[in-house]
Amino acid sequence: MFKLIDLPYAQDALEPVISANTLSFHHGKHLQGYVDNLNRLIQGTEYENKPLEEIVKASTGAIFNNAGQILNHNLYFEQFQAPKPAEENLPQGKLAQQIEKQWGSFQAFKTEFETKGATLFGSGWVWLSAQPDGTLVITQEPGANNPITKGLKPILTFDVWEHAYYLDYQNRRPAHLQALWTILNWKVLNDRYNP
Ligand code: MN
């Protein structure tokens, strides 16, 4: 049985970038729904008692969609709450060095990431992931897909499903994406890159 993850911060900790209202629906209703669906769907199947990542890599259809959305949202929610003021909240460690090496600057990296998030058609996720040799790559993943299905290690993600921003930003997806940088926890992200 999978369980809804606890948020590692208070419901209003990400305001005003993500309101407590959005968080309560996104975590308490959407993610809870995916958890309930998956637990029901895997009963009596080969996926019962398998780790989430294995289900995402091996399954298709409704099981894949619900498992993928649980994995995506767990990584999404756990990457937030900046320990520093917005203007000082910058990449750190080996992840910062690799971003600098590949993009030349954090600003150039942000621009590509935001553009890929803003131009993803319909529902999905924009991801920063690592290839096995440590090279970083930004990908657009439709629906419930997660970069682990492509052999990549997922590090950072912005959810561009409308439920992630519509209550706070309505149709202004780019404004929402731009604001998310200020609430990232770069220690969590660097630990994913360089465990
Ligand atoms: Mn979502």
Short mmCIF file of C-alpha atoms and ligand atoms in Angstrom, two decimals:
data_model
loop_
_atom_site.label_atom_id
_atom_site.label_comp_id
_atom_site.label_asym_id
_atom_site.label_seq_id
_atom_site.Cartn_x
_atom_site.Cartn_y
_atom_site.Cartn_z
CA MET A 1 0.00 0.00 0.00
CA PHE A 2 1.29 3.40 -0.94
CA LYS A 3 0.70 6.34 1.39
CA LEU A 4 0.35 10.05 0.78
CA ILE A 5 3.68 11.72 1.63
CA ASP A 6 3.68 14.31 4.38
CA LEU A 7 4.71 17.76 3.24
CA PRO A 8 8.08 18.72 4.79
CA TYR A 9 6.71 22.23 5.51
CA ALA A 10 3.53 23.95 6.68
CA GLN A 11 0.60 24.34 4.30
CA ASP A 12 1.18 28.12 4.06
CA ALA A 13 5.01 27.93 3.91
CA LEU A 14 5.23 28.52 0.16
CA GLU A 15 2.98 31.59 0.04
CA PRO A 16 2.59 33.75 -1.98
CA VAL A 17 4.23 31.68 -4.73
CA ILE A 18 1.98 28.67 -4.02
CA SER A 19 -1.00 29.46 -1.79
CA ALA A 20 -2.16 27.24 1.07
CA ASN A 21 -5.38 26.81 -0.91
CA THR A 22 -3.57 25.45 -3.98
CA LEU A 23 -1.38 23.26 -1.80
CA SER A 24 -4.36 21.79 0.03
CA PHE A 25 -6.04 20.75 -3.24
CA HIS A 26 -2.83 19.72 -5.00
CA HIS A 27 -1.44 17.58 -2.18
CA GLY A 28 -4.60 16.69 -0.26
CA LYS A 29 -6.92 16.00 -3.21
CA HIS A 30 -4.95 15.42 -6.44
CA LEU A 31 -2.04 13.46 -5.01
CA GLN A 32 -4.27 11.62 -2.53
CA GLY A 33 -6.44 10.61 -5.49
CA TYR A 34 -3.49 9.14 -7.39
CA VAL A 35 -2.44 7.21 -4.27
CA ASP A 36 -5.94 5.80 -3.74
CA ASN A 37 -6.30 4.88 -7.43
CA LEU A 38 -2.94 3.13 -7.59
CA ASN A 39 -3.60 1.11 -4.44
CA ARG A 40 -6.91 -0.05 -5.90
CA LEU A 41 -5.48 -0.79 -9.37
CA ILE A 42 -2.48 -2.88 -8.28
CA GLN A 43 -4.44 -5.16 -5.96
CA GLY A 44 -3.89 -8.74 -7.07
CA THR A 45 -1.52 -7.74 -9.90
CA GLU A 46 2.20 -8.30 -10.44
CA TYR A 47 2.75 -4.73 -9.22
CA GLU A 48 1.42 -5.30 -5.72
CA ASN A 49 4.35 -4.82 -3.28
CA LYS A 50 6.71 -3.49 -5.98
CA PRO A 51 8.59 -0.22 -5.38
CA LEU A 52 7.04 2.84 -7.04
CA GLU A 53 9.96 3.41 -9.44
CA GLU A 54 9.73 -0.17 -10.71
CA ILE A 55 6.01 0.21 -11.36
CA VAL A 56 6.62 3.43 -13.31
CA LYS A 57 9.32 1.77 -15.43
CA ALA A 58 7.33 -1.39 -16.18
CA SER A 59 3.64 -0.49 -16.33
CA THR A 60 1.29 1.03 -18.90
CA GLY A 61 -2.19 2.54 -18.94
CA ALA A 62 -3.98 3.55 -15.75
CA ILE A 63 -1.41 1.94 -13.44
CA PHE A 64 1.40 3.87 -15.15
CA ASN A 65 -0.53 7.15 -15.06
CA ASN A 66 -1.26 6.95 -11.34
CA ALA A 67 2.19 5.60 -10.35
CA GLY A 68 3.92 8.22 -12.50
CA GLN A 69 1.89 11.01 -10.98
CA ILE A 70 2.75 9.83 -7.44
CA LEU A 71 6.48 9.73 -8.23
CA ASN A 72 6.32 13.11 -10.01
CA HIS A 73 4.45 14.81 -7.17
CA ASN A 74 6.64 13.31 -4.45
CA LEU A 75 9.73 14.75 -6.15
CA TYR A 76 7.91 18.04 -6.79
CA PHE A 77 6.62 18.66 -3.25
CA GLU A 78 9.85 17.54 -1.56
CA GLN A 79 11.99 20.04 -3.52
CA PHE A 80 10.40 23.12 -1.96
CA GLN A 81 10.88 25.58 0.87
CA ALA A 82 13.87 27.78 0.42
CA PRO A 83 16.08 28.20 3.48
CA LYS A 84 17.19 31.64 2.21
CA PRO A 85 15.57 34.89 1.02
CA ALA A 86 14.50 34.80 -2.63
CA GLU A 87 17.35 36.85 -4.06
CA GLU A 88 19.97 34.67 -2.33
CA ASN A 89 18.32 31.38 -3.27
CA LEU A 90 20.78 30.00 -5.82
CA PRO A 91 21.99 26.55 -6.93
CA GLN A 92 24.73 25.06 -4.79
CA GLY A 93 27.44 22.39 -4.81
CA LYS A 94 28.20 20.16 -7.77
CA LEU A 95 24.79 20.87 -9.30
CA ALA A 96 25.59 24.60 -9.42
CA GLN A 97 28.96 23.87 -11.06
CA GLN A 98 27.40 21.62 -13.68
CA ILE A 99 24.67 24.18 -14.53
CA GLU A 100 27.36 26.85 -14.93
CA LYS A 101 29.47 24.53 -17.09
CA GLN A 102 26.63 23.59 -19.45
CA TRP A 103 24.59 26.81 -19.62
CA GLY A 104 27.17 29.45 -18.76
CA SER A 105 24.94 31.04 -16.15
CA PHE A 106 22.01 30.26 -13.85
CA GLN A 107 19.99 32.88 -15.76
CA ALA A 108 20.53 31.10 -19.10
CA PHE A 109 19.53 27.79 -17.51
CA LYS A 110 16.38 29.33 -16.00
CA THR A 111 15.39 30.83 -19.33
CA GLU A 112 15.58 27.46 -21.12
CA PHE A 113 13.76 25.67 -18.29
CA GLU A 114 10.96 28.24 -18.15
CA THR A 115 10.58 28.28 -21.93
CA LYS A 116 10.29 24.49 -22.05
CA GLY A 117 7.70 24.63 -19.24
CA ALA A 118 5.72 27.42 -20.88
CA THR A 119 5.69 25.77 -24.32
CA LEU A 120 4.76 22.25 -23.21
CA PHE A 121 1.39 21.70 -24.88
CA GLY A 122 -1.33 20.58 -22.48
CA SER A 123 -0.63 18.81 -19.19
CA GLY A 124 2.77 17.60 -18.14
CA TRP A 125 6.05 18.38 -16.45
CA VAL A 126 9.34 20.05 -17.29
CA TRP A 127 12.35 18.28 -15.80
CA LEU A 128 16.01 18.74 -15.13
CA SER A 129 17.62 15.30 -15.05
CA ALA A 130 21.08 13.76 -15.11
CA GLN A 131 22.45 11.29 -17.60
CA PRO A 132 24.55 8.43 -16.16
CA ASP A 133 27.75 10.45 -16.86
CA GLY A 134 26.43 13.45 -14.88
CA THR A 135 25.50 15.59 -17.88
CA LEU A 136 22.31 17.54 -17.25
CA VAL A 137 19.36 17.62 -19.61
CA ILE A 138 16.04 19.51 -19.64
CA THR A 139 13.07 17.55 -20.99
CA GLN A 140 9.35 18.08 -21.48
CA GLU A 141 7.34 15.10 -20.27
CA PRO A 142 3.66 14.86 -21.20
CA GLY A 143 0.97 13.60 -18.84
CA ALA A 144 2.34 11.42 -16.06
CA ASN A 145 5.72 10.59 -17.59
CA ASN A 146 8.89 10.67 -15.51
CA PRO A 147 12.46 10.84 -16.91
CA ILE A 148 13.34 7.50 -15.26
CA THR A 149 11.52 5.87 -18.20
CA LYS A 150 14.34 7.26 -20.40
CA GLY A 151 17.15 6.09 -18.12
CA LEU A 152 17.63 9.55 -16.62
CA LYS A 153 17.90 10.53 -12.96
CA PRO A 154 15.20 13.14 -12.16
CA ILE A 155 16.39 16.16 -10.15
CA LEU A 156 14.13 19.21 -10.50
CA THR A 157 10.61 19.54 -11.85
CA PHE A 158 7.91 22.14 -12.41
CA ASP A 159 4.36 20.83 -12.69
CA VAL A 160 2.58 22.51 -15.61
CA TRP A 161 -0.76 20.76 -15.18
CA GLU A 162 -3.33 23.54 -14.72
CA HIS A 163 -4.23 22.27 -11.23
CA ALA A 164 -0.73 23.31 -10.11
CA TYR A 165 -1.27 27.03 -10.75
CA TYR A 166 -4.79 27.89 -11.87
CA LEU A 167 -6.19 28.92 -8.49
CA ASP A 168 -3.34 31.40 -7.97
CA TYR A 169 -2.29 32.45 -11.49
CA GLN A 170 -5.23 31.44 -13.73
CA ASN A 171 -3.85 31.25 -17.29
CA ARG A 172 -0.51 32.90 -16.47
CA ARG A 173 1.64 29.78 -16.55
CA PRO A 174 4.91 31.65 -17.34
CA ALA A 175 4.44 33.94 -14.31
CA HIS A 176 3.96 30.90 -12.09
CA LEU A 177 7.07 29.18 -13.45
CA GLN A 178 9.13 32.33 -12.97
CA ALA A 179 8.08 32.56 -9.32
CA LEU A 180 8.92 28.94 -8.46
CA TRP A 181 12.69 29.57 -8.42
CA THR A 182 12.33 31.57 -5.23
CA ILE A 183 10.95 28.62 -3.20
CA LEU A 184 13.33 25.84 -4.28
CA ASN A 185 15.45 24.03 -1.73
CA TRP A 186 18.76 23.70 -3.59
CA LYS A 187 20.24 21.45 -0.89
CA VAL A 188 17.58 18.83 -1.68
CA LEU A 189 18.23 19.27 -5.41
CA ASN A 190 22.01 19.05 -5.09
CA ASP A 191 21.64 15.93 -2.94
CA ARG A 192 19.59 14.31 -5.72
CA TYR A 193 22.31 15.12 -8.26
CA ASN A 194 25.21 14.21 -6.04
CA PRO A 195 24.00 11.76 -3.37
MN MN B 1 0.13 18.21 -10.05
#
